[in-house]
Amino acid sequence: MADLAAFKRDARAWLEENCPSSIRQPNRTPGDTVLAGPNKKFPNKDAELWFQRMLEKRWITPGWPAEYGGGGLSADEAKILKREMSRLKCPSPVFDQGQAYFGPVIMEYGTEAQKMQHLPPIARGDTRWCQGYSEPGAGSDLASLKTRADDKGDHFLVNGAKIWTSGADKSDWIFCLVRTDFDARKQKGISVLLIDMKSEGISTAPIELISGKSEFCQTFLDDVKVPKENLLGELNNGWGIAKRVLQFERKLMSGEEFFTAQGPDVVATAKKYLGTDEYGKIKNRKLRSEITRHLMHNHADLLNGTRIFFSAKTEDADPNLPLIMKYSATTELKNRDELMLSILGNRGLSWEDDEFNREEKIASQSWATTKAYTIAGGTSEVQLNIIAR
């Protein structure tokens, strides 16, 4: 414990010294996020400086082994680092699904050759990954997927289509679920292929949302040749790997770093827009009560996150705890943004108009975005059904 306390002090001091104050802000937009890939776009010089410093420290993937490009921190140290980053409002220097869940799953199921090929570039933020799961006829019932990979001796020939593939048009690799046994029970005939997005036969088409913008794509695979060595894990045993990815995705969406570091200061916003009484309290008593309730629920989620972290180290860990946390945290995110709009009133009806300030624009955009969090990674209804069983 003494060593962890010393690490916490050192990590906090390093973050305070190296994370530029200009990028430590509670209200962050999608444009502030630096996405991985060979052509990273930094919103400003300080964001680029922050990335370079974290890269040199190997803290982009702090808990990964050093031989795969990580920082070599213990699980406890990595947890402390994330908490200190949240506390100081330090953003992730770069984000990618590869760092969040595909990398850890490759580390768990991949061959040594696959690990050495993919993990170091992911750890450096050099490659961008997308998720080839959902299909036009296979969303919540993912095991009904139809994309097929036929064995052609030295390669698989892949045909099919994926939908809602975030960032597919800008990704380097796709973590793709395919059907390799066409007679087996639907969960039994699925495999995972790591497919180079530059492969001949892959094309993407954007899915435009009502806002006119979207990172979502349809991805088409027409006679795509995939080398046999790109099979992750065992043939026809990909369903367990697919579920493992979802566990990491749900963990990300329920983790404190997901909503604490980038969340608005609800109390400060309420005082600014609603005013305070002679005691310095928020004037609107009803909203004051709702804000208090939100803060209590938010703190309870943080405590549950700690509980899950430590219980995961035991042999009798409850597998439902991450599902409970994902359901609770994403529901509370929606509640928070509903609360923000109530506080802002008609100033919360902004989008991109110049008459609204940054805080108001972020509030309305976040209100629309967080509704999707109860769908991504498994809908809230699916989570509750699994927990009930």
Coordinates of C-alpha atoms in Angstrom, one line a residue:
M1 CA 0.0 0.0 0.0
A2 CA 2.9 2.3 0.7
D3 CA 4.2 1.8 -2.8
L4 CA 0.8 2.6 -4.3
A5 CA 0.6 5.8 -2.2
A6 CA 4.0 6.8 -3.5
F7 CA 2.9 6.0 -7.1
K8 CA -0.2 8.1 -6.6
R9 CA 1.8 11.1 -5.4
D10 CA 4.3 10.7 -8.3
A11 CA 1.6 10.2 -10.9
R12 CA -0.3 13.2 -9.7
A13 CA 2.8 15.4 -9.7
W14 CA 3.7 14.2 -13.2
L15 CA 0.2 14.9 -14.6
E16 CA 0.1 18.3 -13.0
E17 CA 3.4 19.2 -14.6
N18 CA 2.9 17.6 -18.0
C19 CA -0.8 18.0 -18.9
P20 CA -1.3 21.5 -20.3
S21 CA -4.0 23.5 -18.3
S22 CA -5.6 24.6 -21.6
I23 CA -6.9 21.1 -22.3
R24 CA -8.1 20.3 -18.8
Q25 CA -11.7 21.2 -19.2
P26 CA -14.9 19.5 -18.0
N27 CA -16.9 20.3 -21.2
R28 CA -15.4 18.4 -24.1
T29 CA -16.8 18.0 -27.6
P30 CA -16.1 15.2 -30.1
G31 CA -13.8 17.6 -31.9
D32 CA -11.6 17.6 -28.8
T33 CA -10.9 13.9 -29.0
V34 CA -7.8 12.8 -30.8
L35 CA -8.5 9.6 -32.7
A36 CA -5.8 7.1 -33.4
G37 CA -4.3 6.5 -36.8
P38 CA -1.4 7.4 -39.0
N39 CA -2.8 10.9 -39.7
K40 CA -4.0 12.0 -36.3
K41 CA -5.7 15.4 -36.1
F42 CA -4.9 17.5 -33.0
P43 CA -7.3 20.3 -32.1
N44 CA -4.4 22.4 -30.9
K45 CA -0.7 22.4 -30.1
D46 CA -1.2 21.6 -26.4
A47 CA -3.2 18.4 -27.3
E48 CA -0.3 17.3 -29.5
L49 CA 2.2 18.1 -26.8
W50 CA 0.1 16.1 -24.3
F51 CA 0.0 13.1 -26.7
Q52 CA 3.8 13.2 -27.2
R53 CA 4.5 13.3 -23.4
M54 CA 2.1 10.4 -22.7
L55 CA 3.6 8.5 -25.6
E56 CA 7.1 8.9 -24.2
K57 CA 5.9 7.8 -20.8
R58 CA 4.1 4.8 -22.4
W59 CA 0.9 5.8 -20.6
I60 CA -1.4 5.6 -23.6
T61 CA -1.8 2.0 -22.6
P62 CA -0.4 2.1 -19.1
G63 CA -1.4 -1.4 -18.0
W64 CA -0.1 -3.2 -21.0
P65 CA 3.2 -5.2 -20.8
A66 CA 6.2 -3.2 -21.9
E67 CA 7.0 -5.8 -24.7
Y68 CA 3.8 -4.8 -26.4
G69 CA 4.4 -1.1 -26.1
G70 CA 2.6 -0.5 -22.8
G71 CA 3.7 1.2 -19.6
G72 CA 4.0 -2.1 -17.6
L73 CA 2.0 -0.8 -14.7
S74 CA 0.2 -3.1 -12.4
A75 CA -3.6 -3.2 -12.5
D76 CA -3.7 -1.2 -9.3
E77 CA -1.3 1.4 -10.6
A78 CA -3.2 1.8 -13.9
K79 CA -6.4 2.3 -11.9
I80 CA -4.8 5.0 -9.8
L81 CA -3.5 6.7 -12.9
K82 CA -6.9 6.8 -14.5
R83 CA -8.4 8.2 -11.3
E84 CA -5.8 10.9 -11.0
M85 CA -6.4 11.8 -14.7
S86 CA -10.1 12.1 -14.0
R87 CA -9.6 14.1 -10.8
L88 CA -7.3 16.6 -12.7
K89 CA -9.6 16.6 -15.8
C90 CA -6.7 15.3 -18.0
P91 CA -8.2 13.9 -21.2
S92 CA -7.1 10.7 -22.8
P93 CA -4.3 11.7 -25.2
V94 CA -5.7 9.6 -28.0
F95 CA -8.6 7.2 -28.3
D96 CA -9.3 4.1 -30.3
Q97 CA -11.3 0.9 -29.9
G98 CA -8.1 -0.9 -30.4
Q99 CA -6.8 0.5 -27.1
A100 CA -10.1 0.1 -25.3
Y101 CA -11.0 -3.5 -26.1
F102 CA -9.6 -5.1 -29.3
G103 CA -6.0 -4.8 -28.0
P104 CA -6.8 -6.5 -24.7
V105 CA -8.7 -9.2 -26.5
I106 CA -5.9 -9.8 -28.9
M107 CA -3.5 -10.0 -25.9
E108 CA -5.8 -12.7 -24.4
Y109 CA -6.6 -14.8 -27.5
G110 CA -4.0 -13.9 -30.1
T111 CA -0.9 -15.8 -31.2
E112 CA 2.5 -14.2 -30.4
A113 CA 2.8 -13.2 -34.0
Q114 CA -0.6 -11.4 -33.9
K115 CA 0.4 -9.7 -30.6
M116 CA 3.6 -8.4 -32.0
Q117 CA 2.0 -7.2 -35.2
H118 CA -0.9 -5.4 -33.7
L119 CA -0.3 -4.4 -30.1
P120 CA 2.7 -2.0 -30.4
P121 CA 1.1 0.1 -33.2
I122 CA -2.2 0.3 -31.1
A123 CA -0.2 1.3 -28.0
R124 CA 1.4 4.1 -30.0
G125 CA -1.9 5.3 -31.4
D126 CA -0.6 4.5 -35.0
T127 CA -3.5 2.3 -36.1
R128 CA -7.3 2.8 -36.0
W129 CA -9.7 -0.1 -35.5
C130 CA -13.4 -0.5 -36.2
Q131 CA -15.9 -3.1 -35.1
G132 CA -17.5 -5.5 -37.6
Y133 CA -20.4 -6.8 -35.5
S134 CA -23.9 -5.5 -36.4
E135 CA -25.5 -6.4 -39.8
P136 CA -28.6 -5.2 -41.5
G137 CA -30.4 -8.3 -40.2
A138 CA -28.4 -8.9 -37.0
G139 CA -28.4 -6.2 -34.4
S140 CA -29.6 -7.1 -30.9
D141 CA -29.6 -10.7 -32.1
L142 CA -26.0 -10.6 -33.1
A143 CA -25.6 -14.4 -33.4
S144 CA -27.9 -14.2 -36.5
L145 CA -25.1 -12.7 -38.5
K146 CA -24.8 -13.8 -42.2
T147 CA -21.4 -12.5 -43.2
R148 CA -19.6 -15.7 -44.3
A149 CA -16.0 -16.7 -44.6
D150 CA -15.4 -19.7 -46.8
D151 CA -12.3 -21.8 -46.4
K152 CA -10.2 -21.6 -49.6
G153 CA -7.1 -23.5 -48.3
D154 CA -4.6 -20.8 -47.6
H155 CA -7.1 -18.0 -47.0
F156 CA -10.8 -17.3 -46.2
L157 CA -13.0 -15.7 -48.8
V158 CA -15.3 -13.2 -47.0
N159 CA -18.7 -11.9 -48.3
G160 CA -21.3 -9.9 -46.4
A161 CA -22.1 -6.5 -45.0
K162 CA -21.8 -4.8 -41.7
I163 CA -23.7 -1.7 -40.4
W164 CA -23.2 1.0 -37.8
T165 CA -19.4 0.5 -38.2
S166 CA -18.0 3.6 -36.5
G167 CA -15.2 5.2 -38.3
A168 CA -14.9 2.4 -40.9
D169 CA -14.0 4.8 -43.7
K170 CA -11.0 6.0 -41.7
S171 CA -9.9 2.7 -40.1
D172 CA -6.9 0.6 -40.8
W173 CA -8.3 -2.7 -39.4
I174 CA -11.7 -4.3 -38.7
F175 CA -12.3 -6.8 -35.9
C176 CA -14.9 -8.8 -37.8
L177 CA -17.3 -11.5 -36.8
V178 CA -18.0 -14.0 -39.6
R179 CA -19.8 -17.3 -40.0
T180 CA -17.4 -20.2 -40.8
D181 CA -19.7 -23.2 -40.0
F182 CA -23.0 -22.9 -41.9
D183 CA -24.7 -25.9 -40.4
A184 CA -23.9 -25.5 -36.7
R185 CA -26.1 -23.8 -34.1
K186 CA -25.8 -20.0 -34.8
Q187 CA -23.5 -19.2 -31.8
K188 CA -21.3 -22.2 -32.6
G189 CA -20.4 -21.4 -36.2
I190 CA -18.9 -17.9 -35.6
S191 CA -15.2 -17.0 -35.9
V192 CA -13.2 -13.7 -35.6
L193 CA -11.1 -12.4 -38.4
L194 CA -8.7 -9.4 -38.2
I195 CA -9.1 -7.9 -41.6
D196 CA -6.9 -5.2 -43.2
M197 CA -9.3 -2.4 -44.4
K198 CA -7.1 -1.8 -47.4
S199 CA -7.9 -5.3 -48.6
E200 CA -9.3 -5.6 -52.1
G201 CA -13.1 -6.0 -52.0
I202 CA -13.8 -3.8 -49.0
S203 CA -15.9 -0.6 -49.4
T204 CA -17.7 1.7 -47.1
A205 CA -20.7 4.1 -47.3
P206 CA -21.5 6.7 -44.7
I207 CA -24.8 6.7 -42.9
E208 CA -26.0 10.2 -42.6
L209 CA -27.9 11.1 -39.4
I210 CA -30.6 13.8 -38.9
S211 CA -27.8 16.2 -37.8
G212 CA -26.2 15.8 -41.2
K213 CA -23.1 14.3 -39.6
S214 CA -22.2 10.8 -38.6
E215 CA -19.2 8.6 -38.0
F216 CA -21.3 5.5 -38.8
C217 CA -20.8 3.5 -42.0
Q218 CA -22.0 0.5 -43.8
T219 CA -19.1 -1.8 -44.7
F220 CA -19.3 -4.1 -47.6
L221 CA -17.1 -7.2 -48.1
D222 CA -17.1 -8.7 -51.6
D223 CA -14.8 -11.6 -52.2
V224 CA -12.3 -10.3 -49.6
K225 CA -9.3 -12.6 -49.3
V226 CA -8.1 -12.9 -45.6
P227 CA -5.0 -14.9 -44.7
K228 CA -5.5 -17.9 -42.4
E229 CA -3.1 -16.4 -39.9
N230 CA -5.6 -13.5 -39.4
L231 CA -8.0 -15.9 -37.6
L232 CA -8.2 -14.9 -33.9
G233 CA -8.6 -17.8 -31.5
E234 CA -10.0 -21.1 -32.6
L235 CA -12.1 -21.7 -35.7
N236 CA -15.9 -21.6 -34.9
N237 CA -15.2 -20.5 -31.4
G238 CA -15.5 -16.8 -31.9
W239 CA -18.7 -16.2 -30.0
G240 CA -16.9 -16.2 -26.7
I241 CA -14.3 -13.8 -28.0
A242 CA -17.2 -11.5 -29.3
K243 CA -18.7 -11.5 -25.8
R244 CA -15.3 -10.7 -24.3
V245 CA -15.1 -7.6 -26.4
L246 CA -18.5 -6.5 -25.2
Q247 CA -17.3 -6.9 -21.6
F248 CA -14.5 -4.5 -22.3
E249 CA -16.8 -2.1 -24.1
R250 CA -19.3 -2.2 -21.2
K251 CA -16.5 -1.6 -18.8
L252 CA -15.3 1.4 -20.7
M253 CA -18.8 2.9 -20.9
S254 CA -19.4 2.4 -17.2
G255 CA -15.9 3.5 -16.0
E256 CA -15.3 6.7 -14.2
E257 CA -12.9 7.9 -16.8
F258 CA -15.7 7.7 -19.4
F259 CA -18.0 10.2 -17.7
T260 CA -16.2 12.0 -14.9
A261 CA -13.3 13.6 -16.8
Q262 CA -15.5 14.8 -19.7
G263 CA -18.7 15.6 -17.8
P264 CA -20.1 19.1 -17.1
D265 CA -20.0 20.7 -13.7
V266 CA -23.8 20.6 -13.0
V267 CA -23.6 22.6 -9.8
A268 CA -21.6 25.4 -11.3
T269 CA -23.9 25.5 -14.4
A270 CA -27.0 25.7 -12.2
K271 CA -25.5 28.6 -10.1
K272 CA -24.6 30.4 -13.3
Y273 CA -28.0 30.1 -15.0
L274 CA -30.4 29.8 -12.1
G275 CA -28.7 32.1 -9.6
T276 CA -28.2 31.6 -5.8
D277 CA -30.0 32.6 -2.7
E278 CA -28.5 34.5 0.3
Y279 CA -26.9 31.3 1.5
G280 CA -25.1 30.6 -1.8
K281 CA -27.5 27.7 -2.6
I282 CA -29.1 27.2 -6.0
K283 CA -32.3 29.2 -6.1
N284 CA -34.6 26.6 -7.7
R285 CA -35.4 24.1 -4.9
K286 CA -36.8 21.4 -7.1
L287 CA -33.7 21.4 -9.4
R288 CA -31.5 21.6 -6.3
S289 CA -33.0 18.4 -5.1
E290 CA -32.6 16.7 -8.5
I291 CA -29.0 17.8 -8.7
T292 CA -28.3 16.4 -5.2
R293 CA -29.9 13.1 -6.3
H294 CA -27.8 13.0 -9.4
L295 CA -24.5 13.7 -7.5
M296 CA -25.4 10.9 -5.0
H297 CA -26.1 8.4 -7.8
N298 CA -22.9 9.5 -9.6
H299 CA -20.9 8.9 -6.5
A300 CA -22.5 5.5 -5.9
D301 CA -21.5 4.6 -9.5
L302 CA -17.9 5.5 -8.7
L303 CA -18.0 3.4 -5.5
N304 CA -19.5 0.5 -7.5
G305 CA -16.7 0.8 -10.1
T306 CA -14.2 0.4 -7.3
R307 CA -16.1 -2.6 -6.0
I308 CA -16.1 -4.2 -9.4
F309 CA -12.4 -3.6 -9.9
F310 CA -11.4 -5.3 -6.6
S311 CA -14.0 -8.1 -6.9
A312 CA -12.7 -9.0 -10.3
K313 CA -9.5 -10.2 -8.7
T314 CA -11.4 -12.9 -6.7
E315 CA -12.4 -16.3 -7.9
D316 CA -16.0 -15.8 -6.9
A317 CA -16.5 -12.5 -8.8
D318 CA -20.1 -11.9 -9.8
P319 CA -20.2 -11.8 -13.7
N320 CA -23.3 -9.5 -13.5
L321 CA -21.5 -6.6 -11.7
P322 CA -20.2 -5.1 -15.0
L323 CA -23.6 -5.4 -16.5
I324 CA -25.2 -3.7 -13.5
M325 CA -22.6 -0.9 -13.7
K326 CA -23.1 -0.4 -17.4
Y327 CA -26.8 -0.1 -17.0
S328 CA -26.6 2.2 -14.0
A329 CA -23.8 4.5 -15.4
T330 CA -25.3 5.0 -18.8
T331 CA -28.8 5.6 -17.4
E332 CA -27.3 8.2 -15.1
L333 CA -25.5 9.9 -18.0
K334 CA -28.9 10.3 -19.7
N335 CA -30.4 11.7 -16.5
R336 CA -27.5 14.2 -16.1
D337 CA -28.0 15.6 -19.6
E338 CA -31.8 15.9 -19.1
L339 CA -30.9 17.8 -15.9
M340 CA -28.5 20.1 -17.8
L341 CA -31.3 21.0 -20.3
S342 CA -33.7 21.7 -17.4
I343 CA -31.1 24.1 -16.0
L344 CA -30.3 25.8 -19.2
G345 CA -33.9 26.2 -20.3
N346 CA -34.2 27.6 -23.9
R347 CA -30.5 28.1 -23.9
G348 CA -30.2 24.3 -24.0
L349 CA -31.9 24.1 -27.4
S350 CA -28.8 25.1 -29.3
W351 CA -26.8 23.2 -31.9
E352 CA -24.3 25.2 -33.9
D353 CA -25.7 28.7 -33.9
D354 CA -23.3 31.5 -33.2
E355 CA -25.7 33.0 -30.6
F356 CA -25.1 30.1 -28.2
N357 CA -21.9 29.6 -26.2
R358 CA -19.7 26.5 -26.1
E359 CA -21.3 25.2 -22.8
E360 CA -24.8 25.5 -24.3
K361 CA -23.8 23.8 -27.5
I362 CA -22.1 20.9 -25.7
A363 CA -25.1 20.4 -23.4
S364 CA -27.6 19.9 -26.3
Q365 CA -25.2 17.7 -28.3
S366 CA -24.4 15.6 -25.3
W367 CA -28.1 15.2 -24.5
A368 CA -28.6 13.7 -28.0
T369 CA -25.4 11.6 -27.8
T370 CA -25.8 10.0 -24.4
K371 CA -29.1 8.4 -25.4
A372 CA -27.1 6.1 -27.6
Y373 CA -25.0 4.9 -24.7
T374 CA -27.9 2.8 -23.4
I375 CA -27.9 1.0 -26.8
A376 CA -24.1 0.7 -27.6
G377 CA -22.4 -2.4 -26.1
G378 CA -25.8 -4.1 -25.5
T379 CA -29.1 -2.3 -24.8
S380 CA -30.2 -1.6 -21.3
E381 CA -33.1 -4.1 -21.8
V382 CA -30.6 -6.8 -22.8
Q383 CA -28.5 -6.0 -19.8
L384 CA -31.5 -6.4 -17.5
N385 CA -32.5 -9.6 -19.1
I386 CA -29.1 -11.1 -18.6
I387 CA -29.0 -9.9 -15.0
A388 CA -32.4 -11.4 -14.3
R389 CA -31.4 -14.8 -15.7

